[in-house]
Coordinates of N, CA and C and ligand atoms in Angstrom, one line a residue:
M1 N 17.2 -7.4 16.0 CA 16.1 -7.4 15.8 C 16.8 -7.1 13.7
R2 N 16.0 -8.2 13.7 CA 16.5 -9.1 11.7 C 14.9 -8.3 10.9
I3 N 16.1 -8.0 10.0 CA 14.8 -7.1 8.8 C 15.0 -7.7 8.0
L4 N 13.9 -8.2 7.1 CA 14.1 -8.4 5.6 C 13.9 -7.4 4.9
M5 N 14.6 -6.9 4.0 CA 14.5 -5.7 3.7 C 14.1 -6.5 2.0
V6 N 13.3 -6.5 1.3 CA 12.5 -6.1 0.3 C 12.6 -5.1 -0.9
E7 N 13.8 -5.1 -1.6 CA 14.2 -4.4 -2.8 C 14.8 -5.2 -3.9
D8 N 14.4 -4.4 -4.8 CA 14.9 -4.7 -5.9 C 15.8 -4.3 -6.2
D9 N 16.3 -2.7 -6.4 CA 16.9 -2.1 -7.2 C 18.4 -2.0 -5.6
P10 N 19.4 -2.6 -7.1 CA 20.5 -2.8 -6.3 C 21.4 -1.4 -5.3
A11 N 20.7 -0.4 -6.4 CA 21.4 1.4 -6.1 C 20.9 1.5 -4.5
I12 N 19.6 1.1 -4.0 CA 18.7 1.2 -3.0 C 20.1 0.8 -2.2
A13 N 19.3 -0.8 -2.5 CA 19.6 -2.1 -1.4 C 20.7 -1.9 -0.9
G14 N 22.2 -1.7 -2.0 CA 23.3 -2.4 -1.0 C 23.4 -1.1 -0.5
P15 N 23.5 -0.1 -0.8 CA 23.6 1.6 0.9 C 22.6 0.9 2.1
L16 N 21.5 0.9 1.9 CA 20.7 1.1 2.9 C 20.6 -0.8 3.5
E17 N 21.1 -1.7 3.5 CA 21.9 -2.9 4.2 C 22.9 -2.0 4.4
E18 N 24.0 -1.7 4.1 CA 24.8 -1.1 4.6 C 24.9 -0.4 5.8
G19 N 23.6 0.7 5.7 CA 22.8 1.3 6.7 C 22.2 0.4 7.9
L20 N 21.6 0.1 7.1 CA 20.9 -0.6 8.2 C 21.9 -2.1 9.5
T21 N 23.2 -2.4 8.3 CA 23.5 -3.2 9.6 C 24.4 -2.5 10.2
R22 N 24.7 -1.5 10.6 CA 25.4 -0.3 10.9 C 24.7 0.2 12.3
E23 N 23.3 0.0 12.1 CA 22.6 0.5 13.1 C 22.3 -0.6 13.9
G24 N 22.4 -1.3 13.6 CA 22.4 -2.8 15.1 C 21.9 -3.9 13.7
F25 N 21.3 -3.4 13.0 CA 20.1 -4.5 12.2 C 20.7 -5.9 11.9
T26 N 20.1 -6.7 11.5 CA 20.4 -8.4 11.3 C 19.9 -7.7 9.7
V27 N 20.5 -7.7 8.7 CA 19.5 -7.6 7.4 C 19.7 -9.3 6.5
Q28 N 18.3 -8.8 5.8 CA 18.0 -10.3 4.9 C 17.5 -9.6 3.7
A29 N 18.2 -9.9 3.1 CA 17.8 -9.0 1.5 C 16.7 -9.9 0.7
A30 N 16.1 -9.5 -0.1 CA 15.2 -10.4 -1.3 C 14.9 -9.6 -1.8
A31 N 15.4 -9.9 -3.5 CA 14.8 -8.9 -4.4 C 13.8 -8.9 -5.4
T32 N 13.2 -10.0 -4.6 CA 12.0 -10.6 -5.7 C 10.5 -10.5 -4.4
G33 N 9.3 -10.7 -4.8 CA 8.3 -10.8 -4.1 C 8.5 -12.7 -3.9
R34 N 9.0 -13.3 -4.8 CA 8.8 -14.7 -4.8 C 9.9 -15.0 -3.6
A35 N 10.9 -14.6 -3.4 CA 12.1 -14.3 -2.7 C 11.9 -14.0 -0.7
A36 N 10.6 -13.1 -1.0 CA 10.4 -12.1 -0.2 C 9.0 -13.0 0.3
L37 N 8.9 -13.7 0.0 CA 7.5 -14.8 0.5 C 8.2 -16.1 0.9
A38 N 9.3 -16.6 0.4 CA 10.0 -17.5 1.0 C 10.9 -17.5 2.3
A39 N 11.2 -16.2 2.5 CA 11.7 -16.0 4.0 C 11.2 -16.5 4.9
E40 N 11.9 -16.0 6.0 CA 11.6 -16.7 7.3 C 12.5 -16.3 8.4
G41 N 11.9 -15.6 9.6 CA 12.8 -15.8 10.8 C 13.5 -14.6 10.7
Y42 N 12.3 -13.3 10.6 CA 13.2 -11.6 10.2 C 11.6 -11.0 11.4
D43 N 12.1 -10.1 11.6 CA 11.3 -9.4 12.8 C 11.0 -7.8 13.0
L44 N 10.7 -7.9 10.5 CA 10.0 -6.6 10.1 C 10.8 -7.1 9.2
V45 N 9.5 -5.9 8.3 CA 9.9 -6.3 6.6 C 10.0 -5.3 6.4
L46 N 10.9 -4.7 5.4 CA 10.9 -3.5 4.4 C 10.5 -3.6 3.2
L47 N 9.4 -3.0 3.0 CA 9.0 -3.5 1.6 C 8.7 -2.6 0.5
D48 N 9.5 -3.2 -0.5 CA 9.0 -1.8 -1.6 C 8.3 -2.0 -2.6
L49 N 7.4 -1.3 -2.3 CA 6.2 -1.6 -3.7 C 6.2 -2.3 -4.5
G50 N 7.1 -1.8 -5.5 CA 7.4 -2.1 -7.0 C 9.0 -3.0 -7.1
L51 N 8.6 -3.7 -7.3 CA 8.8 -5.5 -7.3 C 8.6 -6.4 -8.9
P52 N 9.8 -6.7 -9.4 CA 9.8 -7.3 -10.9 C 8.5 -8.8 -11.1
D53 N 8.9 -9.3 -9.6 CA 7.6 -10.4 -10.1 C 6.0 -10.2 -9.8
I54 N 6.2 -10.1 -8.3 CA 4.9 -10.2 -8.0 C 5.0 -8.3 -7.5
D55 N 3.4 -8.3 -7.4 CA 2.9 -6.5 -7.0 C 3.1 -6.4 -5.4
G56 N 4.0 -5.6 -5.5 CA 4.3 -5.4 -3.6 C 3.0 -5.6 -2.7
H57 N 1.3 -5.0 -3.2 CA 0.5 -5.3 -2.5 C 0.1 -6.9 -2.4
V58 N 0.3 -7.3 -3.5 CA 0.3 -8.6 -2.6 C 1.0 -9.5 -1.7
V59 N 2.2 -8.9 -2.3 CA 3.0 -9.2 -1.4 C 3.4 -9.3 0.0
C60 N 2.5 -8.1 0.5 CA 2.5 -7.7 1.9 C 1.1 -7.9 2.2
R61 N -0.1 -8.4 1.6 CA -0.7 -9.1 2.4 C -0.9 -11.0 2.4
E62 N 0.2 -11.2 1.6 CA 0.6 -12.5 1.8 C 1.3 -12.5 3.3
I63 N 2.0 -11.4 3.3 CA 3.2 -12.0 4.6 C 2.0 -11.4 5.6
R64 N 1.4 -10.6 5.7 CA 0.2 -10.7 6.7 C -1.0 -11.9 6.6
Q65 N -1.3 -12.6 5.8 CA -2.0 -13.2 5.5 C -0.9 -14.3 7.3
Q66 N 0.6 -13.9 6.8 CA 1.0 -15.8 7.4 C 1.3 -14.7 8.8
S67 N 1.6 -14.0 8.5 CA 2.8 -13.2 9.9 C 1.6 -12.4 10.3
S68 N 2.3 -11.7 11.9 CA 1.9 -10.1 12.3 C 2.6 -9.5 12.7
V69 N 3.7 -10.0 11.6 CA 5.2 -9.4 12.2 C 5.1 -7.5 11.3
P70 N 5.4 -6.3 12.2 CA 5.5 -5.0 11.6 C 5.6 -4.5 10.2
I71 N 4.8 -4.5 9.0 CA 5.7 -4.4 7.8 C 6.0 -2.5 7.5
I72 N 6.6 -1.7 6.8 CA 6.8 -1.0 6.6 C 6.8 -0.8 5.2
V73 N 5.9 0.0 4.5 CA 6.0 -0.1 2.4 C 7.1 0.6 2.2
V74 N 7.4 0.7 1.3 CA 8.3 2.0 0.8 C 7.4 1.9 -1.2
T75 N 7.5 3.0 -1.1 CA 7.0 3.2 -2.6 C 7.6 4.6 -3.1
A76 N 7.7 4.4 -4.2 CA 8.3 5.3 -5.0 C 7.8 6.1 -5.5
R77 N 5.7 5.5 -5.5 CA 4.8 6.6 -6.3 C 4.0 6.7 -5.1
S78 N 4.5 8.7 -4.4 CA 3.6 9.3 -3.7 C 2.4 9.2 -4.4
D79 N 2.0 9.6 -5.5 CA 1.0 10.0 -5.9 C 0.1 9.0 -5.5
E80 N 0.6 7.6 -5.7 CA -0.4 6.3 -6.4 C -0.9 5.5 -4.5
I81 N -0.4 6.6 -3.7 CA -0.4 5.7 -2.3 C -2.3 6.0 -2.0
D82 N -2.4 4.7 -1.9 CA -4.1 4.9 -1.2 C -3.6 4.0 0.4
R83 N -3.7 5.0 1.1 CA -3.7 4.9 2.8 C -4.5 3.5 2.8
V84 N -5.7 4.2 2.6 CA -6.5 3.0 3.4 C -6.0 1.8 3.2
T85 N -5.8 1.5 1.9 CA -5.5 0.4 1.2 C -4.4 -0.3 1.5
L86 N -3.6 0.3 1.8 CA -2.5 0.0 2.5 C -2.5 -0.7 4.1
L87 N -3.3 -0.2 4.9 CA -4.0 -0.4 5.6 C -4.9 -1.5 5.8
E88 N -5.4 -2.0 5.5 CA -6.3 -3.3 4.6 C -5.1 -4.5 4.3
L89 N -4.3 -4.0 3.8 CA -3.3 -4.7 2.9 C -2.7 -5.4 4.7
G90 N -2.5 -4.7 5.4 CA -1.6 -5.0 6.9 C -0.4 -3.5 6.9
A91 N 0.5 -3.6 6.6 CA 1.3 -2.3 6.4 C 0.7 -1.5 7.6
D92 N 1.8 -1.3 8.6 CA 2.1 -0.7 9.7 C 2.4 0.7 9.1
D93 N 3.6 1.1 7.9 CA 3.6 2.5 7.7 C 4.4 2.5 6.9
Y94 N 4.5 3.4 6.2 CA 5.3 3.9 4.8 C 6.0 4.3 4.8
V95 N 6.9 4.6 4.1 CA 8.6 5.7 3.4 C 8.3 5.8 1.6
V96 N 8.1 7.5 1.3 CA 8.0 7.1 0.2 C 9.6 8.4 -0.6
K97 N 10.3 6.7 -1.7 CA 11.2 7.4 -1.6 C 11.1 8.4 -2.4
P98 N 12.3 9.6 -2.3 CA 13.7 9.0 -1.8 C 13.1 9.6 -0.5
F99 N 13.9 8.8 0.6 CA 13.5 9.4 1.9 C 14.6 8.9 2.7
G100 N 14.3 9.5 3.7 CA 16.2 10.0 4.5 C 16.1 8.7 5.1
F101 N 17.2 8.4 5.1 CA 17.8 7.4 6.4 C 17.4 7.4 7.5
R102 N 17.7 8.1 8.1 CA 17.7 9.5 9.8 C 15.7 8.8 9.4
E103 N 15.3 9.3 8.7 CA 13.4 8.9 8.9 C 13.3 7.6 8.9
L104 N 14.1 6.8 8.1 CA 13.4 5.4 7.8 C 13.9 5.0 9.5
V105 N 15.4 4.6 9.8 CA 15.2 4.2 10.8 C 14.6 4.2 12.3
A106 N 13.5 5.5 11.9 CA 13.0 6.5 13.3 C 11.7 5.5 12.9
R107 N 11.4 5.2 11.6 CA 10.4 4.6 11.4 C 10.3 3.2 12.0
I108 N 11.7 2.5 11.8 CA 11.2 1.6 12.0 C 11.9 1.3 13.5
R109 N 12.3 1.9 14.4 CA 12.3 2.0 15.5 C 10.5 2.5 16.6
A110 N 10.0 3.2 15.8 CA 8.6 3.4 16.4 C 8.2 2.6 16.4
V111 N 8.2 1.3 14.7 CA 7.5 0.9 14.5 C 7.8 -0.5 15.2
L112 N 9.1 -0.7 15.7 CA 9.1 -2.2 16.5 C 8.8 -1.6 18.5
R113 N 8.9 -0.2 18.7 CA 8.5 -0.1 20.0 C 7.4 0.0 20.3
R114 N 6.5 0.5 19.0 CA 5.3 -0.2 19.1 C 5.1 -1.7 19.1
S115 N 5.1 -2.3 18.7 CA 5.1 -3.9 18.9 C 5.8 -4.0 20.3
E116 N 6.4 -3.6 20.1 CA 7.1 -4.4 22.0 C 6.3 -3.6 23.0
G117 N 5.7 -2.1 22.7 CA 5.3 -2.1 23.8 C 3.6 -2.5 24.8
V118 N 3.3 -3.2 24.1 CA 2.1 -3.9 23.9 C 2.2 -5.6 24.8
T119 N 4.1 -5.6 24.7 CA 4.0 -7.4 25.0 C 4.7 -7.1 25.8
Q120 N 4.8 -6.2 26.6 CA 5.4 -5.9 28.4 C 4.4 -5.7 28.9
A121 N 3.9 -7.0 29.5 CA 2.7 -7.1 30.0 C 2.9 -8.5 31.3
N122 N 1.7 -8.9 31.9 CA 1.4 -10.2 32.5 C 0.9 -11.6 31.8
G123 N 0.3 -12.2 32.8 CA -0.5 -13.1 31.8 C -1.5 -12.8 30.8
P124 N -2.6 -13.8 30.4 CA -3.0 -13.8 29.7 C -4.3 -13.0 30.5
E125 N -5.3 -12.1 29.6 CA -6.0 -11.5 30.8 C -7.5 -11.4 30.3
S126 N -8.9 -11.8 30.9 CA -9.4 -12.5 30.6 C -10.7 -10.9 29.8
I127 N -11.5 -11.2 29.3 CA -12.5 -9.3 30.0 C -13.9 -9.9 28.5
G128 N -14.6 -10.7 30.0 CA -16.0 -11.2 29.4 C -15.3 -12.6 28.0
P129 N -15.8 -12.6 26.6 CA -15.5 -13.5 26.2 C -14.1 -13.8 25.5
L130 N -14.1 -12.4 25.8 CA -12.5 -12.3 25.1 C -10.8 -13.2 26.3
V131 N -10.1 -13.4 25.9 CA -9.1 -13.9 26.7 C -7.5 -13.1 25.4
L132 N -7.4 -12.2 26.4 CA -5.9 -11.7 25.5 C -4.8 -11.7 26.3
D133 N -3.4 -12.3 25.4 CA -1.7 -12.3 26.6 C -1.8 -11.4 25.4
L134 N -0.7 -10.8 26.0 CA 0.3 -9.3 25.5 C 0.9 -9.9 25.7
R135 N 1.5 -10.6 25.8 CA 3.0 -11.2 26.1 C 3.1 -12.0 24.6
T136 N 2.0 -12.7 24.3 CA 2.0 -13.9 23.0 C 1.5 -12.8 21.6
H137 N 0.7 -12.2 22.1 CA -0.6 -11.3 21.4 C -1.3 -13.0 21.1
E138 N -1.6 -13.7 21.3 CA -2.9 -14.4 21.2 C -4.0 -13.6 21.3
V139 N -5.0 -14.4 21.0 CA -6.3 -13.9 21.0 C -7.5 -14.7 20.9
I140 N -8.3 -15.0 22.1 CA -9.2 -16.2 22.0 C -10.4 -15.1 21.6
F141 N -11.4 -15.3 21.1 CA -12.7 -14.7 21.3 C -14.0 -16.3 20.9
S142 N -14.5 -16.1 22.3 CA -15.5 -17.3 22.4 C -15.1 -18.8 22.4
G143 N -13.9 -19.2 22.5 CA -13.3 -20.2 22.6 C -12.8 -20.4 21.2
Q144 N -12.3 -19.6 19.8 CA -11.9 -19.4 19.3 C -10.8 -18.3 19.0
E145 N -9.6 -19.2 18.4 CA -8.3 -18.3 18.3 C -8.9 -17.5 17.1
V146 N -8.3 -15.9 17.2 CA -8.5 -15.1 16.5 C -7.1 -14.6 16.0
T147 N -7.1 -14.5 15.2 CA -5.8 -13.7 13.9 C -6.2 -11.9 13.7
L148 N -5.0 -11.8 14.4 CA -5.3 -10.1 14.0 C -3.9 -9.3 13.6
T149 N -4.1 -8.1 13.0 CA -3.1 -7.5 12.1 C -2.8 -7.3 14.3
P150 N -1.1 -6.2 13.3 CA -0.3 -5.6 15.2 C -1.6 -4.7 15.7
K151 N -1.7 -4.0 14.4 CA -2.8 -2.6 14.5 C -3.9 -3.1 15.5
E152 N -4.7 -4.0 14.9 CA -6.2 -4.5 15.6 C -5.5 -4.9 16.8
F153 N -4.0 -5.8 16.2 CA -3.7 -5.7 18.6 C -4.1 -4.8 19.8
D154 N -3.1 -3.5 19.0 CA -2.9 -2.9 19.5 C -4.1 -2.1 19.6
L155 N -4.6 -1.9 18.8 CA -6.2 -1.3 19.5 C -7.2 -1.5 19.9
L156 N -6.9 -3.2 20.3 CA -8.1 -4.1 21.4 C -7.2 -3.9 22.9
A157 N -6.1 -4.3 22.4 CA -5.2 -3.9 24.1 C -5.1 -2.4 24.0
C158 N -5.4 -1.3 23.4 CA -5.3 -0.5 23.7 C -6.6 0.0 24.9
L159 N -8.1 -0.5 24.2 CA -9.3 -1.2 25.1 C -9.5 -2.2 26.1
A160 N -8.8 -2.4 26.2 CA -8.5 -3.9 26.9 C -7.7 -3.0 28.3
E161 N -6.8 -2.0 28.7 CA -6.2 -1.2 29.1 C -7.3 -1.5 30.9
D162 N -8.4 -0.9 29.8 CA -9.5 -0.6 31.0 C -10.6 -1.1 30.4
P163 N -11.7 -2.2 30.3 CA -12.5 -2.4 30.4 C -13.5 -1.5 31.1
G164 N -14.4 -1.9 29.7 CA -15.5 -0.8 31.0 C -15.2 0.5 30.4
A165 N -14.2 1.2 30.2 CA -13.8 3.0 30.2 C -14.2 3.4 29.2
V166 N -14.2 4.5 28.7 CA -14.3 4.9 27.6 C -13.4 5.3 27.1
R167 N -12.6 5.1 25.4 CA -11.8 5.4 25.1 C -11.6 7.2 24.2
T168 N -11.5 7.7 23.9 CA -12.0 9.0 22.9 C -10.9 8.7 22.0
R169 N -11.1 8.3 20.5 CA -10.6 8.5 20.0 C -8.9 9.1 19.3
D170 N -8.7 10.1 20.2 CA -7.9 11.0 19.7 C -6.9 10.3 21.4
Q171 N -7.2 9.5 22.3 CA -6.5 8.3 23.1 C -5.9 7.5 22.0
I172 N -7.4 6.6 21.5 CA -6.1 5.6 20.7 C -5.6 5.5 19.6
M173 N -5.5 7.1 18.8 CA -4.6 7.7 18.0 C -3.4 7.8 18.6
S174 N -3.2 8.1 19.0 CA -1.8 8.8 20.2 C -1.1 7.6 20.5
K175 N -2.1 6.7 20.9 CA -1.5 5.8 22.1 C -1.3 4.3 20.8
V176 N -2.0 3.9 20.1 CA -1.5 2.8 18.8 C -0.6 3.6 17.7
W177 N -1.0 4.7 16.9 CA -0.5 5.2 15.9 C 0.5 6.6 16.7
D178 N 1.3 7.0 15.4 CA 2.0 8.4 15.7 C 1.4 9.0 15.1
E179 N 1.3 10.1 16.2 CA 0.5 11.5 15.3 C 0.5 11.8 14.0
H180 N 1.6 11.8 13.5 CA 2.3 12.5 12.4 C 1.7 11.1 11.1
W181 N 1.2 9.8 11.5 CA 0.8 8.8 10.9 C -0.5 8.8 10.8
W182 N -0.5 8.8 9.4 CA -1.9 8.8 8.3 C -2.7 9.6 8.4
G183 N -2.6 10.6 9.2 CA -3.4 11.8 9.7 C -4.9 11.5 10.2
S184 N -5.6 10.6 9.3 CA -6.9 10.6 9.3 C -7.5 9.9 10.4
T185 N -8.4 10.1 11.1 CA -9.0 8.7 12.2 C -9.7 7.2 11.0
K186 N -9.6 8.2 10.1 CA -10.3 7.4 9.5 C -9.4 5.5 9.4
T187 N -8.5 6.0 9.3 CA -7.5 5.1 9.7 C -8.2 3.8 11.0
L188 N -8.3 4.6 12.1 CA -9.4 3.7 13.1 C -10.4 3.3 12.9
D189 N -11.5 4.2 12.5 CA -12.3 3.2 11.5 C -12.1 1.9 11.1
V190 N -11.0 1.8 9.9 CA -10.8 0.5 9.1 C -10.4 -0.3 9.9
H191 N -9.7 -0.2 11.1 CA -9.4 -0.6 12.2 C -9.5 -1.8 12.5
L192 N -11.3 -0.8 13.0 CA -12.0 -1.1 14.1 C -13.6 -1.7 13.5
A193 N -13.2 -1.5 12.0 CA -14.7 -2.5 11.7 C -13.6 -3.7 11.2
S194 N -13.1 -3.8 11.3 CA -11.8 -5.0 10.8 C -12.2 -5.7 12.0
L195 N -11.7 -5.2 12.7 CA -11.7 -6.3 14.3 C -12.7 -6.2 14.8
R196 N -14.0 -5.8 14.0 CA -15.4 -6.2 14.7 C -15.6 -6.8 14.3
K197 N -15.1 -7.2 12.7 CA -15.2 -8.1 11.6 C -15.5 -10.2 12.5
K198 N -14.0 -9.5 13.0 CA -12.8 -11.0 13.4 C -13.5 -11.1 14.9
L199 N -14.0 -10.1 15.8 CA -14.1 -10.4 17.1 C -16.1 -10.5 17.0
D200 N -17.1 -9.3 17.5 CA -17.8 -9.3 17.6 C -18.5 -8.5 17.5
A201 N -19.4 -7.4 16.8 CA -19.3 -6.4 16.6 C -19.8 -5.5 17.5
E202 N -20.7 -6.4 18.8 CA -21.1 -5.1 19.4 C -19.7 -5.5 20.9
F203 N -19.2 -6.1 21.0 CA -18.1 -6.7 21.5 C -17.5 -5.3 21.7
I204 N -17.4 -4.3 21.2 CA -16.2 -2.7 21.1 C -17.6 -1.8 20.3
E205 N -18.2 -1.6 21.9 CA -19.3 -0.7 21.8 C -18.8 1.1 21.7
T206 N -19.5 1.6 20.3 CA -19.2 3.2 20.3 C -20.0 3.9 21.4
V207 N -19.2 4.7 22.3 CA -20.3 5.4 22.5 C -20.3 6.8 21.9
R208 N -21.8 7.0 21.3 CA -21.8 8.4 20.8 C -20.9 9.5 21.3
G209 N -20.7 10.3 20.8 CA -20.1 11.6 20.3 C -18.4 11.4 21.7
V210 N -17.8 10.3 22.0 CA -16.9 10.1 22.9 C -15.9 9.1 22.4
G211 N -15.7 8.1 22.7 CA -14.6 7.1 21.9 C -16.4 5.9 21.3
F212 N -15.0 4.9 22.3 CA -14.9 3.4 22.3 C -15.2 2.8 23.5
R213 N -15.4 1.4 23.7 CA -14.7 0.8 25.0 C -15.5 -0.6 25.1
L214 N -15.0 -1.6 25.8 CA -15.3 -2.7 25.5 C -16.4 -3.2 26.0
A215 N -16.7 -3.9 25.5 CA -18.5 -4.3 26.5 C -18.0 -5.7 26.8
G216 N -17.0 -5.0 28.1 CA -17.0 -6.4 28.6 C -18.2 -7.2 29.9
E217 N -17.8 -8.0 30.7 CA -18.5 -8.6 31.3 C -20.2 -7.6 32.5
D218 N -19.1 -6.4 33.1 CA -19.5 -5.7 33.8 C -20.5 -4.4 33.6
S219 N -19.9 -4.6 32.2 CA -20.3 -3.7 31.2 C -22.1 -3.2 30.9
G220 N -22.6 -4.7 30.3 CA -23.2 -5.3 29.6 C -24.5 -5.7 30.2
Q221 N -25.0 -4.5 31.1 CA -25.3 -4.8 32.1 C -27.0 -4.6 31.5
E222 N -27.2 -3.6 30.7 CA -28.2 -3.2 30.3 C -28.3 -3.1 28.4
D223 N -28.1 -4.9 27.6 CA -28.1 -4.7 27.0 C -30.0 -4.9 26.1
P224 N -29.7 -3.9 25.3 CA -31.2 -4.3 24.9 C -31.2 -5.4 24.2
G225 N -30.5 -6.2 23.7 CA -30.8 -7.0 22.7 C -30.7 -8.5 23.3
N226 N -30.5 -8.4 25.1 CA -30.8 -9.8 25.7 C -32.0 -9.9 27.0
K227 N -33.1 -9.8 26.3 CA -34.5 -9.5 27.7 C -34.4 -11.1 28.0
E228 N -34.1 -12.2 27.6 CA -34.6 -13.2 28.3 C -33.3 -13.4 28.9
S229 N -34.2 -14.2 30.4 CA -33.9 -13.8 31.4 C -33.3 -15.9 31.3
K230 N -31.9 -15.6 32.0 CA -31.6 -17.0 31.7 C -31.4 -18.0 32.7
P231 N -32.2 -19.0 33.3 CA -31.8 -19.5 34.4 C -30.2 -20.0 34.8
T232 N -30.2 -19.5 36.4 CA -28.5 -20.0 36.9 C -28.3 -21.1 37.6
Ligands
LIG1 CA1 11.2 -1.5 -7.0

């Protein structure tokens, strides 16, 4: 596993690189936002938010626009953390400085495990207008390729496991997020909203008081918005 370590403080970067290398990771170091954006060929990004040239939030968003690689944000400013903003920028997890090395490694492994977890599967799966390939993370909706963040993908994959079946918030949170992570189910709402924007608002149904499910072909028989009878 190759980690892109974006950290401008040599007092942190040095020992961190050593430690991660000892853990078996291949570390590529970048000390600036510019260097981070120019880097290629990595499986996970460890991103310090306080960089000398470009704001770490901007770097995070730009990396996410280019790829679905897992991003763990590292920040020294615990009080300034806006979790929802980080999520919207596409971060998968964060750690606050000073962090314990073991904790960081555990977070890295958890994020990698989660992104691998949904890739252990067969070929593309088709649910109504959706085609989902769990191996390649390709998503096609109504014939259009859709780019999802890793969390959006996990969320969709979780709902697609049993299309038509309702998943409760708790089930989704524990499957897609670690229970210690973010805490609030507002996280879920943020991702759900962006997923609905990228797909179709009605494709992910809210079952009031219960949870969510995909509106596949099988569950769409009582679609109130589609009264026209179409010739077959
Ligand atoms: Ca810094």
